[in-house]
PDB file of C-alpha atoms in Angstrom:
ATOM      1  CA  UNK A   1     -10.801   0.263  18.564  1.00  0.00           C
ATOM      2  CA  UNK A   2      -7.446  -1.852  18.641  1.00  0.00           C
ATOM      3  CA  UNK A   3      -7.698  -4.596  15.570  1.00  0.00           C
ATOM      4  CA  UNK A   4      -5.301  -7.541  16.249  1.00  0.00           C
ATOM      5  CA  UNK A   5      -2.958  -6.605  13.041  1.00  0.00           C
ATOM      6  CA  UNK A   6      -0.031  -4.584  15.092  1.00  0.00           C
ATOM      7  CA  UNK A   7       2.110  -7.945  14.786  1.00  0.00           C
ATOM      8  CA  UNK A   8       4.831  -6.656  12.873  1.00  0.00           C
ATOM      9  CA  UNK A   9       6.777  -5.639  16.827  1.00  0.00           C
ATOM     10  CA  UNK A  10       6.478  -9.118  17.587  1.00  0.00           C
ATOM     11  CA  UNK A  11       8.865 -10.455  15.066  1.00  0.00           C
ATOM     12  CA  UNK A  12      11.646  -7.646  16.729  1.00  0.00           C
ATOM     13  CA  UNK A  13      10.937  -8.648  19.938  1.00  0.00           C
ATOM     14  CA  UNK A  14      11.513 -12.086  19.666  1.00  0.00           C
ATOM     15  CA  UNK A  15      13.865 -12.009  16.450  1.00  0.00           C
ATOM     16  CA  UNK A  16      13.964 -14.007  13.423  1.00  0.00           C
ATOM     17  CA  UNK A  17      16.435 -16.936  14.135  1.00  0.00           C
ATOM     18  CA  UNK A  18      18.406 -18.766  11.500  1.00  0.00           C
ATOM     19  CA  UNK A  19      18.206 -22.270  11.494  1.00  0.00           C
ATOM     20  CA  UNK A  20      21.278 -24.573  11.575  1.00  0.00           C
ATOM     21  CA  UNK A  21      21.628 -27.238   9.282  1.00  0.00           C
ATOM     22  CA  UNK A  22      19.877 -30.495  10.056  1.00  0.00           C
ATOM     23  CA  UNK A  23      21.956 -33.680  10.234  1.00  0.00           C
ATOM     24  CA  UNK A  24      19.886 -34.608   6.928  1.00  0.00           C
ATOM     25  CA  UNK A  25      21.906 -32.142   4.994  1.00  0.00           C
ATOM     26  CA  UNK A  26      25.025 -33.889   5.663  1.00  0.00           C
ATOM     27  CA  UNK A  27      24.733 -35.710   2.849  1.00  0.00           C
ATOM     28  CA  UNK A  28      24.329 -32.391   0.644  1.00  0.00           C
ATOM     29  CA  UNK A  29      27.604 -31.704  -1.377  1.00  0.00           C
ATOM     30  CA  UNK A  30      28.968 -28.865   0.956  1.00  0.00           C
ATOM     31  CA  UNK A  31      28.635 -25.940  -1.707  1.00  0.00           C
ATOM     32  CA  UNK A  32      25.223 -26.151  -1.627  1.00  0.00           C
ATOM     33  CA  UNK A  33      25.374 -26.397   1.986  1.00  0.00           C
ATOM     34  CA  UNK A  34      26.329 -22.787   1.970  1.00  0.00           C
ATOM     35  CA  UNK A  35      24.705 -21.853  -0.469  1.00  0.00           C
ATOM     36  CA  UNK A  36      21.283 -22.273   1.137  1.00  0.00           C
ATOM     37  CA  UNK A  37      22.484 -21.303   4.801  1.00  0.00           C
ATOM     38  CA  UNK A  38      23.237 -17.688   2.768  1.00  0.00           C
ATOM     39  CA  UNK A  39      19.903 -17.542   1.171  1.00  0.00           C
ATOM     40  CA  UNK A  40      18.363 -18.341   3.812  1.00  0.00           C
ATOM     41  CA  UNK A  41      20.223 -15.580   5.591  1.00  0.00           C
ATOM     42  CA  UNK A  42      19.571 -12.849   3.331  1.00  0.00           C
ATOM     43  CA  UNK A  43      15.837 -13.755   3.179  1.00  0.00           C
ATOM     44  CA  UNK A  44      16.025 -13.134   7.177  1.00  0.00           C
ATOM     45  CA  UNK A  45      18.027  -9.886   6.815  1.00  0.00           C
ATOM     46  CA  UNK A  46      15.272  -8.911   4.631  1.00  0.00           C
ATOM     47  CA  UNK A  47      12.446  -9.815   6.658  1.00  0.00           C
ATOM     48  CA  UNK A  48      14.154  -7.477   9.536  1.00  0.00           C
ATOM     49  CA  UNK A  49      14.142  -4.484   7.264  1.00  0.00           C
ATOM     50  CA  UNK A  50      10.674  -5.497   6.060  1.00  0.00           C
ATOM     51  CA  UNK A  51       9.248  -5.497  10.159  1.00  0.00           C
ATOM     52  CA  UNK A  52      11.948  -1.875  10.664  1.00  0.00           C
ATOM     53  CA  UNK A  53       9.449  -0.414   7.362  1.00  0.00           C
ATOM     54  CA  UNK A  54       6.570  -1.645   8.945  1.00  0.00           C
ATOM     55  CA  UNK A  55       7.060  -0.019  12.711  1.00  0.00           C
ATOM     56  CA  UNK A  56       7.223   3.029  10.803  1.00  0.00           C
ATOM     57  CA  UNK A  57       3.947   2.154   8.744  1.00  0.00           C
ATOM     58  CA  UNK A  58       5.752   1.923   5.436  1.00  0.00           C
ATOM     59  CA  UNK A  59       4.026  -1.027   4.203  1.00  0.00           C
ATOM     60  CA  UNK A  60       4.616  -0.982   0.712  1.00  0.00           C
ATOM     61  CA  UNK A  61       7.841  -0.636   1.021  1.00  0.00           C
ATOM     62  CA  UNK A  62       7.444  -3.421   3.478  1.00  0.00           C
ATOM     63  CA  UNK A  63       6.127  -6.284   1.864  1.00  0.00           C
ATOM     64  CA  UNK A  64       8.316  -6.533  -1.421  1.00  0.00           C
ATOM     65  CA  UNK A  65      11.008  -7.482   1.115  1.00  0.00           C
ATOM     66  CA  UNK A  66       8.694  -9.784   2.951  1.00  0.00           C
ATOM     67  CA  UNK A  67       7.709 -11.271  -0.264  1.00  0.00           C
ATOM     68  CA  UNK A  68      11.603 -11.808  -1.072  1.00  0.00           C
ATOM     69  CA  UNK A  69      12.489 -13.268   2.114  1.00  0.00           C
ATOM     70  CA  UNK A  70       9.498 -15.873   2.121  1.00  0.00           C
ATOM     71  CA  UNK A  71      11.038 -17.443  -0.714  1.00  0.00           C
ATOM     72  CA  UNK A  72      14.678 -17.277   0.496  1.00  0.00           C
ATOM     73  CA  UNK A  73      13.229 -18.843   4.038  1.00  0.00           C
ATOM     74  CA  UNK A  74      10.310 -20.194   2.966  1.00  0.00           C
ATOM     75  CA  UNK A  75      10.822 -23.265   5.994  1.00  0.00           C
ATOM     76  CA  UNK A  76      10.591 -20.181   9.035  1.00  0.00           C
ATOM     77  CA  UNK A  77       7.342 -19.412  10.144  1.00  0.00           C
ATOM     78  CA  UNK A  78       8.147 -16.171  11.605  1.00  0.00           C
ATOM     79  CA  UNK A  79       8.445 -14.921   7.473  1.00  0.00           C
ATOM     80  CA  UNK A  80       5.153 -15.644   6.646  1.00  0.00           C
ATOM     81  CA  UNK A  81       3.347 -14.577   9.908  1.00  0.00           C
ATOM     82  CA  UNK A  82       5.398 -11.156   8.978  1.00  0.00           C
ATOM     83  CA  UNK A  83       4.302 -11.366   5.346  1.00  0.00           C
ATOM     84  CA  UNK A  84       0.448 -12.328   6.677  1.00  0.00           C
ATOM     85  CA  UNK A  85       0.617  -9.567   9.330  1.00  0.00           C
ATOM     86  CA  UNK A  86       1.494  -6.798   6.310  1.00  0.00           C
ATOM     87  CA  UNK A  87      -0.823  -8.009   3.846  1.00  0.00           C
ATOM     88  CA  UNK A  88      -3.439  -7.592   6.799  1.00  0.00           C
ATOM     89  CA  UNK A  89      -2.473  -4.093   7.455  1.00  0.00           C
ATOM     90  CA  UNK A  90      -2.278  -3.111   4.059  1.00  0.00           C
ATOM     91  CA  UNK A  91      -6.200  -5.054   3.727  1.00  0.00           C
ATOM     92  CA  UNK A  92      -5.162  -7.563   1.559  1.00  0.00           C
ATOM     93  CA  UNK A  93      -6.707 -10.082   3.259  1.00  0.00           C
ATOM     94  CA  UNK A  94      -7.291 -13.061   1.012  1.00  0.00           C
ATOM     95  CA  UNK A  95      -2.756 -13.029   0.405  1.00  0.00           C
ATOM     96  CA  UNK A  96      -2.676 -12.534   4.244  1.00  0.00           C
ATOM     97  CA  UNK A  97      -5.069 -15.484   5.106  1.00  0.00           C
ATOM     98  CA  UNK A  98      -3.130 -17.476   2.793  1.00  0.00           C
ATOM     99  CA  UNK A  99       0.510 -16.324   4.386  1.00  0.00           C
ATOM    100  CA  UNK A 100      -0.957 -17.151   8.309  1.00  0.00           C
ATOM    101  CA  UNK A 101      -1.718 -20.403   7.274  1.00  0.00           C
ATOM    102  CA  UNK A 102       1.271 -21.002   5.752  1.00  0.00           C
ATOM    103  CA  UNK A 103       2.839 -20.085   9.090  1.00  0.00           C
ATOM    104  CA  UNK A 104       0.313 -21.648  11.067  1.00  0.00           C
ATOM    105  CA  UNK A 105       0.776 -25.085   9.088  1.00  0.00           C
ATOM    106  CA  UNK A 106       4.769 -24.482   9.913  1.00  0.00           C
ATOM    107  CA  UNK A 107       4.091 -23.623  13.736  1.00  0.00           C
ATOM    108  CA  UNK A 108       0.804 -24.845  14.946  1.00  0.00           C
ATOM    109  CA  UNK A 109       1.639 -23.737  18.428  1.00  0.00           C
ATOM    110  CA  UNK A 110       1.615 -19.863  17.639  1.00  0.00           C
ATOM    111  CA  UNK A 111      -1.337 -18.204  19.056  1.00  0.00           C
ATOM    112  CA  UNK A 112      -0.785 -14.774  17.595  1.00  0.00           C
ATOM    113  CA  UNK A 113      -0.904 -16.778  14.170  1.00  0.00           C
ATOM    114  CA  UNK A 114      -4.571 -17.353  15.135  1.00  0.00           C
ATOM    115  CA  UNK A 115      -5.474 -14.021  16.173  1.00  0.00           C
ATOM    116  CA  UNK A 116      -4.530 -12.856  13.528  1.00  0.00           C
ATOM    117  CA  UNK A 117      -6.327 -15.127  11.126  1.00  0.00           C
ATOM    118  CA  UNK A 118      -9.588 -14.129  13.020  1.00  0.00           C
ATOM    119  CA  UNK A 119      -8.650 -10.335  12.151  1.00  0.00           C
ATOM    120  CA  UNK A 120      -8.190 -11.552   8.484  1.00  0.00           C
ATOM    121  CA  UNK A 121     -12.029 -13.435   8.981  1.00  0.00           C
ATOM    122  CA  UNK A 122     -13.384 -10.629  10.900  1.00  0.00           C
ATOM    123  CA  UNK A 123     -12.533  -7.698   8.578  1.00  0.00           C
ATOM    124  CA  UNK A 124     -14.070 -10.078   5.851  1.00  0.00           C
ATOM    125  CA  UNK A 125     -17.319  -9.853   7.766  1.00  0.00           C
ATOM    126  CA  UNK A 126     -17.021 -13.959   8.137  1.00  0.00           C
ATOM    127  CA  UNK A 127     -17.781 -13.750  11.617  1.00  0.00           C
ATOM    128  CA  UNK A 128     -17.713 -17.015  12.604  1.00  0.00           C
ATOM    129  CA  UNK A 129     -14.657 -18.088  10.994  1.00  0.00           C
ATOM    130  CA  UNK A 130     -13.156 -15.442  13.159  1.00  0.00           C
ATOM    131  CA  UNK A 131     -14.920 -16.781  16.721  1.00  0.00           C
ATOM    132  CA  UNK A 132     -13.454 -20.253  15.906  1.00  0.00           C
ATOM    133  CA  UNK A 133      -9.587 -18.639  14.847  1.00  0.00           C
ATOM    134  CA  UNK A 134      -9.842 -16.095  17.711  1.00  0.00           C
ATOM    135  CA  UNK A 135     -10.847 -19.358  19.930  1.00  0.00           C
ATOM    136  CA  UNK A 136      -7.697 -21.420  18.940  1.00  0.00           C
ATOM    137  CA  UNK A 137      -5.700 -18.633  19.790  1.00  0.00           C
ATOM    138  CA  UNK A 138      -7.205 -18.505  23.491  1.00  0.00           C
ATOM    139  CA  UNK A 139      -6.804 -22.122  23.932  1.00  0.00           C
ATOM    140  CA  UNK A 140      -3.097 -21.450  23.302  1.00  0.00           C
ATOM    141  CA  UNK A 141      -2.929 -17.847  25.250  1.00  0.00           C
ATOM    142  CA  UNK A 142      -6.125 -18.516  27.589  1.00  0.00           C
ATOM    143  CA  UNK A 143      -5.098 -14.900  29.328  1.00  0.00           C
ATOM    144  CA  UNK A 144      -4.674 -12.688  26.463  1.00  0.00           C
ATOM    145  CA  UNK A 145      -6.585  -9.842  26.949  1.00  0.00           C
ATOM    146  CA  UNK A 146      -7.128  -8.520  23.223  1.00  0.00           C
ATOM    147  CA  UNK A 147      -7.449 -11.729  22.063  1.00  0.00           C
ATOM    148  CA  UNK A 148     -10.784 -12.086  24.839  1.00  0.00           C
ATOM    149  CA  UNK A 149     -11.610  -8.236  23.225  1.00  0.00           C
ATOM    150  CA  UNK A 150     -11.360  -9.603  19.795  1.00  0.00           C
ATOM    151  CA  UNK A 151     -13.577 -12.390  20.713  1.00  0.00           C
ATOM    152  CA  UNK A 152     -16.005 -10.612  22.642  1.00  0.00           C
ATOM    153  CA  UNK A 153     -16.545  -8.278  18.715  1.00  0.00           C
ATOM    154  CA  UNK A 154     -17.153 -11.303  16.930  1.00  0.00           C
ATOM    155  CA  UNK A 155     -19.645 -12.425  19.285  1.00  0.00           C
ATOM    156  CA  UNK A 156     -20.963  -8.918  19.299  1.00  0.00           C
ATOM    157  CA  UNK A 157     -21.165  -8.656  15.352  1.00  0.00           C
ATOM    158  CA  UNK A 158     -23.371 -12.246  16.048  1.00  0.00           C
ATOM    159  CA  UNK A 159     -25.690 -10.187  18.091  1.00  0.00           C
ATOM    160  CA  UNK A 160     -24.661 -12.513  20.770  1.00  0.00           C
ATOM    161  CA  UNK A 161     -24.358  -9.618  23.108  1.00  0.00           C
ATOM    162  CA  UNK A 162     -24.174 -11.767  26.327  1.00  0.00           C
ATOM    163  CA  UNK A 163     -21.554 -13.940  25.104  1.00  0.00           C
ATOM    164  CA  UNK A 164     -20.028 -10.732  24.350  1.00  0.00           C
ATOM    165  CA  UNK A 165     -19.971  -9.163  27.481  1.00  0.00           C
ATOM    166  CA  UNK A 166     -18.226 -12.061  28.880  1.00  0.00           C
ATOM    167  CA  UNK A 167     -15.179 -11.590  26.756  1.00  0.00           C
ATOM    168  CA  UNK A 168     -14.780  -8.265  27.460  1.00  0.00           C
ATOM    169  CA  UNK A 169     -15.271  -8.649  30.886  1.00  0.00           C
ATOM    170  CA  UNK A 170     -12.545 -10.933  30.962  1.00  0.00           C
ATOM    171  CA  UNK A 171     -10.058  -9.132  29.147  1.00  0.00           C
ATOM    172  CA  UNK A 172     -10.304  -6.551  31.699  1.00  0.00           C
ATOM    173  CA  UNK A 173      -9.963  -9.039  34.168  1.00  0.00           C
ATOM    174  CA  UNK A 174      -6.092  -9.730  33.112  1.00  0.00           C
ATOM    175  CA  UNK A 175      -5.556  -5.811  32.168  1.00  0.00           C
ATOM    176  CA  UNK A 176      -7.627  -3.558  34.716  1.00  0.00           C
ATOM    177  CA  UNK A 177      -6.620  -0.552  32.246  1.00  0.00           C
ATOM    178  CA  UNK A 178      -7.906  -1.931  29.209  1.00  0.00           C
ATOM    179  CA  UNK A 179     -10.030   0.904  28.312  1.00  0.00           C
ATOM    180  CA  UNK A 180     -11.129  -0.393  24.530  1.00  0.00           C
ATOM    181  CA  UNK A 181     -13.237  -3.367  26.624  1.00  0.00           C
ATOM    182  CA  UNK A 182     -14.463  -1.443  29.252  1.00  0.00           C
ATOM    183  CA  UNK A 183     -15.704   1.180  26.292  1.00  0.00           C
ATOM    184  CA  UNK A 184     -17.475  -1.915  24.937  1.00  0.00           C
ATOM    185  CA  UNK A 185     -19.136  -3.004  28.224  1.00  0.00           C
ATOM    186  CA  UNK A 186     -20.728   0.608  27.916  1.00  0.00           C
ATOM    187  CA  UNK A 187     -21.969  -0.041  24.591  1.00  0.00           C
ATOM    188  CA  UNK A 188     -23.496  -3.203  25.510  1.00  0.00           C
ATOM    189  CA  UNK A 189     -25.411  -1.663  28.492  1.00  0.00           C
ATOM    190  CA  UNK A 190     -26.553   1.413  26.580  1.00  0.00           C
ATOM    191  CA  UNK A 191     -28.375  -0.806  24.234  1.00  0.00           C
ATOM    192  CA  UNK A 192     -29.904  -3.024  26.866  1.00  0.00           C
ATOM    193  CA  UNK A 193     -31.223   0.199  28.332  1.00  0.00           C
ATOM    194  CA  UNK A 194     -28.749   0.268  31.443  1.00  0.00           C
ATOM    195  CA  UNK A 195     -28.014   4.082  30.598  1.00  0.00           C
ATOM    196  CA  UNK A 196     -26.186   4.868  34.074  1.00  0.00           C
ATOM    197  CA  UNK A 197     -24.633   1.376  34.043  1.00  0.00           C
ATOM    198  CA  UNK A 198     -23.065   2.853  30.629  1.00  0.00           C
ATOM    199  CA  UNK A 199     -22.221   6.045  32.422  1.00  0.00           C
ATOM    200  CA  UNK A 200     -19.908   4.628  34.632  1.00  0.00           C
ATOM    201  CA  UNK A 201     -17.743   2.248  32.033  1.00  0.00           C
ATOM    202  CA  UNK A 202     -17.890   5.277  29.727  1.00  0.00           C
ATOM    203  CA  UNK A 203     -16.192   7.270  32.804  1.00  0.00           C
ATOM    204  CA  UNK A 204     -14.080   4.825  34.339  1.00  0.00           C
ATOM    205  CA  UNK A 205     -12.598   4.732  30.199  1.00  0.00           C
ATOM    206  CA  UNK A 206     -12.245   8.677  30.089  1.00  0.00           C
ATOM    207  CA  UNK A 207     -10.581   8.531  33.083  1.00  0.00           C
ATOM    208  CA  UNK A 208      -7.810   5.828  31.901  1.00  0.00           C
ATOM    209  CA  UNK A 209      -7.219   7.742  28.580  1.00  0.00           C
ATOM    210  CA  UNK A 210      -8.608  11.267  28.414  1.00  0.00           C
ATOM    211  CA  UNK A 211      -7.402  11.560  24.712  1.00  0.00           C
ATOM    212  CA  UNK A 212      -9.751   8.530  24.143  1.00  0.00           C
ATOM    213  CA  UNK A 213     -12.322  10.503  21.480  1.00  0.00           C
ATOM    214  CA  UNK A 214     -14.752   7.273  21.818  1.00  0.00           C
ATOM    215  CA  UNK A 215     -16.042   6.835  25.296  1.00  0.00           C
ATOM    216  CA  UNK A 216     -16.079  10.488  25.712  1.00  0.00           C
ATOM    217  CA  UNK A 217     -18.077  11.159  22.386  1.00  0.00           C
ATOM    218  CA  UNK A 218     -20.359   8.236  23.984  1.00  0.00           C
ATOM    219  CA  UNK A 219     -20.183   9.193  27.655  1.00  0.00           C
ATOM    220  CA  UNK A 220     -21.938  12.869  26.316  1.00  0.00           C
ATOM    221  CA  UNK A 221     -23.985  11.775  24.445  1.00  0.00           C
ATOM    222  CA  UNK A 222     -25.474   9.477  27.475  1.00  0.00           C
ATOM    223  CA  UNK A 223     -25.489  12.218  29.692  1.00  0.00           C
ATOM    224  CA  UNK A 224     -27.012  14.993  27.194  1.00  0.00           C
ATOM    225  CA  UNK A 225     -29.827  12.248  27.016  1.00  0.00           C
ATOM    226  CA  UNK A 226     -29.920  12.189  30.769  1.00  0.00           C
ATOM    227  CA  UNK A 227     -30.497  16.181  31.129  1.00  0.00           C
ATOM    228  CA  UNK A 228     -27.095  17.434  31.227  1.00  0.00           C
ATOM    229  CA  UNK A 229     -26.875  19.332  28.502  1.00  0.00           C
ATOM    230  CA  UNK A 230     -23.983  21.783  29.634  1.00  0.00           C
ATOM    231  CA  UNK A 231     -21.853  19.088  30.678  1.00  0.00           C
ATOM    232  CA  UNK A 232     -22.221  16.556  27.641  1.00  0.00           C
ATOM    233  CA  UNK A 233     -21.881  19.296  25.195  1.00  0.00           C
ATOM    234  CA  UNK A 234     -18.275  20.454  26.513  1.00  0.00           C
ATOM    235  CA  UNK A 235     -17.068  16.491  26.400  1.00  0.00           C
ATOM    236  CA  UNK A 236     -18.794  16.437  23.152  1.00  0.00           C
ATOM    237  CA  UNK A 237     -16.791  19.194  22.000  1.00  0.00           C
ATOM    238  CA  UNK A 238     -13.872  18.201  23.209  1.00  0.00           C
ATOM    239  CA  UNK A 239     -14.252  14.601  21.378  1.00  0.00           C
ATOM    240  CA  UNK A 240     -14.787  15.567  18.160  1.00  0.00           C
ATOM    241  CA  UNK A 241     -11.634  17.975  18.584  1.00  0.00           C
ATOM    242  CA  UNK A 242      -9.325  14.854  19.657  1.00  0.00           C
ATOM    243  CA  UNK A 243     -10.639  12.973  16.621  1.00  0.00           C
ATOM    244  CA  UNK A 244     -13.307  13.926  14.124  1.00  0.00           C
ATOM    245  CA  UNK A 245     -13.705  10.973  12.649  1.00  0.00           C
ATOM    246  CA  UNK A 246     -16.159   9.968  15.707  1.00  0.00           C
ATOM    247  CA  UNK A 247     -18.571  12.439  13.929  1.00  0.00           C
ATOM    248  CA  UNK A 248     -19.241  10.572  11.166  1.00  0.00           C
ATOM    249  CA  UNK A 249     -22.573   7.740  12.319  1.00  0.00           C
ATOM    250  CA  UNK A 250     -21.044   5.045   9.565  1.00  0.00           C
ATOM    251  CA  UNK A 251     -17.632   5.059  11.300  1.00  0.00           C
ATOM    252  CA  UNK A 252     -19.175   5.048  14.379  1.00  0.00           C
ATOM    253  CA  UNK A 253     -21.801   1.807  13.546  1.00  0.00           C
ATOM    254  CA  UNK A 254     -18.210   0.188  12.269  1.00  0.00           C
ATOM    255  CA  UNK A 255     -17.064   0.517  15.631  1.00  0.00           C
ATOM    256  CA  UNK A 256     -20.141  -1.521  17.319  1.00  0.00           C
ATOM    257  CA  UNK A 257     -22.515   1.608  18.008  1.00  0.00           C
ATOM    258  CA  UNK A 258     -26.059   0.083  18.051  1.00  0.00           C
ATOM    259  CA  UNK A 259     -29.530   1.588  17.080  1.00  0.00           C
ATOM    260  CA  UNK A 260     -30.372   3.219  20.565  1.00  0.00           C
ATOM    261  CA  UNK A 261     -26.502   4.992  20.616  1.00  0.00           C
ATOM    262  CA  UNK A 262     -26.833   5.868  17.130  1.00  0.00           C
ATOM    263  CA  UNK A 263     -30.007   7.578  17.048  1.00  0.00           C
ATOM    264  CA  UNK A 264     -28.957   9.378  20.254  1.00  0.00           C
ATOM    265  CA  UNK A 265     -25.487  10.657  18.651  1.00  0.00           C
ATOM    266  CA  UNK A 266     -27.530  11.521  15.558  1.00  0.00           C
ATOM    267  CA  UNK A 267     -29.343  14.096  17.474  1.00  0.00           C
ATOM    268  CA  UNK A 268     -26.340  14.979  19.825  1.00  0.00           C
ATOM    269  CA  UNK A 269     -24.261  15.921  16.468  1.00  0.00           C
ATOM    270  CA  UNK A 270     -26.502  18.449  15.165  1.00  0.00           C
ATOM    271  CA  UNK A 271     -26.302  20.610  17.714  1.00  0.00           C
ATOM    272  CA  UNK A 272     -25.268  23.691  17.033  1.00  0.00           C
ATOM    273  CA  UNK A 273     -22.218  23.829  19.555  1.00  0.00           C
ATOM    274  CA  UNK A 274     -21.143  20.567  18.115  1.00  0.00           C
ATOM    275  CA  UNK A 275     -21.189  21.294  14.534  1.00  0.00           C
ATOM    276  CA  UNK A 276     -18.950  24.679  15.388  1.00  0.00           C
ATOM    277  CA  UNK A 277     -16.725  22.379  17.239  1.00  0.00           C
ATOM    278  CA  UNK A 278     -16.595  20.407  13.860  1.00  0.00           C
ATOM    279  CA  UNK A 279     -16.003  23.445  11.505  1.00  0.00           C
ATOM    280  CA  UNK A 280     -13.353  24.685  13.637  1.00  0.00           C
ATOM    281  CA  UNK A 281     -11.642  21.510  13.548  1.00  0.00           C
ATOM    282  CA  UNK A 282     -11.730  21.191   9.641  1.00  0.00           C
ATOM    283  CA  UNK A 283     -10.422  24.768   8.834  1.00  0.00           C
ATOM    284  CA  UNK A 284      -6.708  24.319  10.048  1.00  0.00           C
ATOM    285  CA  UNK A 285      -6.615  20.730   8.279  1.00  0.00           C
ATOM    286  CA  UNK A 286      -8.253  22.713   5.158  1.00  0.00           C
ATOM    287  CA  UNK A 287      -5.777  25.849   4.772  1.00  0.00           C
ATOM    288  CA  UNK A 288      -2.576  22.478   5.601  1.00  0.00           C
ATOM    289  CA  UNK A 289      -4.085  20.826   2.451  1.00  0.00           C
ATOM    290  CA  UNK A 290      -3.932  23.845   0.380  1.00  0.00           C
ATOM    291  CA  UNK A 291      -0.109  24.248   1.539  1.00  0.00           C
ATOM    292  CA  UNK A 292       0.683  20.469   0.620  1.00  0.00           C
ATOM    293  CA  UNK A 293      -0.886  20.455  -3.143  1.00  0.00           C
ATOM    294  CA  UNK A 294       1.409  23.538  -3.775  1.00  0.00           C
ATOM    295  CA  UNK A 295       4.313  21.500  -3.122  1.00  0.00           C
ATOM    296  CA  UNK A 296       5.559  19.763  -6.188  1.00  0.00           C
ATOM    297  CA  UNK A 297       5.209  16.074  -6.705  1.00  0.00           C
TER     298      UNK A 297
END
């Protein structure tokens, strides 16, 4: 499932500005005039580097720079959401809440600030604090579809399944091809017993992103329930291939399977076929980390 922390592209996108003096500063002897427009500058050149590190998933790297540059620009809000947005991806979430607000507190108007202080909430499992974040941010981008997907989770990990739905529903409103809701509109249904209803979003998913290991994992296990046991154990097969991790029932309940899904995977992945699929998968990655702890550290 997408989370609302890939923020680090927005700051190349839409660039981190220098500001220009204020008229205020005018009455600031002139060396320290420059002095501060060149901290300020190499804060900015080092918040650059820091988002180039983090496009490339180098977040360690990454956020000494960030760190840097807030204190060299500590007045441009486009630092700390980059700071916030790495300390989120590297799930140091209390230093990332405390970064978005500092940006949030410079630039009020910033909805991605929002989103991504309901990702900081959610992740803490403070669900509501994340509804009302991932709210603000929809009053400021009312047609963001992942912000409407990230809403539609919280409401989901509220049990407020209806409330839910709507969200996703909506997000694929403004992105037909938005596969992650539609996914989620399947896992709704399956739970309220609308098995065929979860066929079809499970499908209509597959068939927007047929590397998609989720809604195909899901869509055989539906239809193995259903009787089609050939079928369901081929797509099954074939999910667990694309991403093993989709094997595993704890992952899966992290990514909002519920108790009727579960206990119909449970019984899907120990089949036989299945659990070949899975071994065969696992012996190349085996024999690779053999290879890698003979290379010297």
């Amino acid at each position: 499932m997408p989370k609302r922390i890939g923020l680090i592209s927005l700051l190349v996108v839409c660039g981190l500005c220098i500001p220009q003096p204020s008229n205020a500063q005018a009455l600031v002897p002139h060396t320290l005039q420059l002095d501060a427009a060149k901290l300020e500058q190499q804060g900015l050149g080092l918040a650059k580097e820091a988002a180039q590190l983090a496009q490339f998933q180098q977040y360690e790297l990454a956020l000494p720079r960030a760190r840097l540059a807030s204190q060299l620009a500590p007045k441009n809000d486009k630092v700390w959401f980059l700071l916030g947005g790495l300390y989120l991806q590297s799930k140091k979430l209390d230093q990332s809440i405390n970064a978005l607000k500092k940006a949030q507190s410079l630039n009020a108007k910033n909805g991605d600030v929002q989103f991504a202080l309901g990702s900081a909430y959610f992740q803490q499992q403070k669900y509501q604090e994340a509804v009302n974040y991932y709210q603000q941010g929809l009053r400021l981008k009312p047609n963001d579809p992942e912000g409407l997907f990230d809403l539609g989770n919280a409401y989901y990990m509220q049990s407020k399944l209806p409330d839910a739905l709507i969200q996703y529903k909506k997000a694929v409103s403004f992105n037909k091809k938005f596969w992650p809701a539609i996914n989620n509109v399947g896992l709704i249904l399956y739970e309220q017993g609308d098995i065929q209803g979860a066929i079809k979003q499970w499908q209509d998913a597959v068939g927007m992103e047929k590397q998609a290991a989720e809604p195909l994992l899901a869509l055989a296990v539906a239809l193995y329930a259903k009787g089609d046991q050939r079928q369901a154990l081929a797509m099954g097969q074939a999910a667990v291939r694309i991403d093993e991790r989709y094997a595993d029932l704890d992952f899966l309940k992290q990514n909002l399977w519920g108790t009727r899904l579960l206990s119909d995977t449970k019984k899907f992945l120990e089949l036989p076929g299945i659990q070949a699929a899975l071994q065969q998968r696992e012996e190349p990655s085996n024999s690779t980390t053999t290879r890698q702890r003979m290379i010297p550290q």
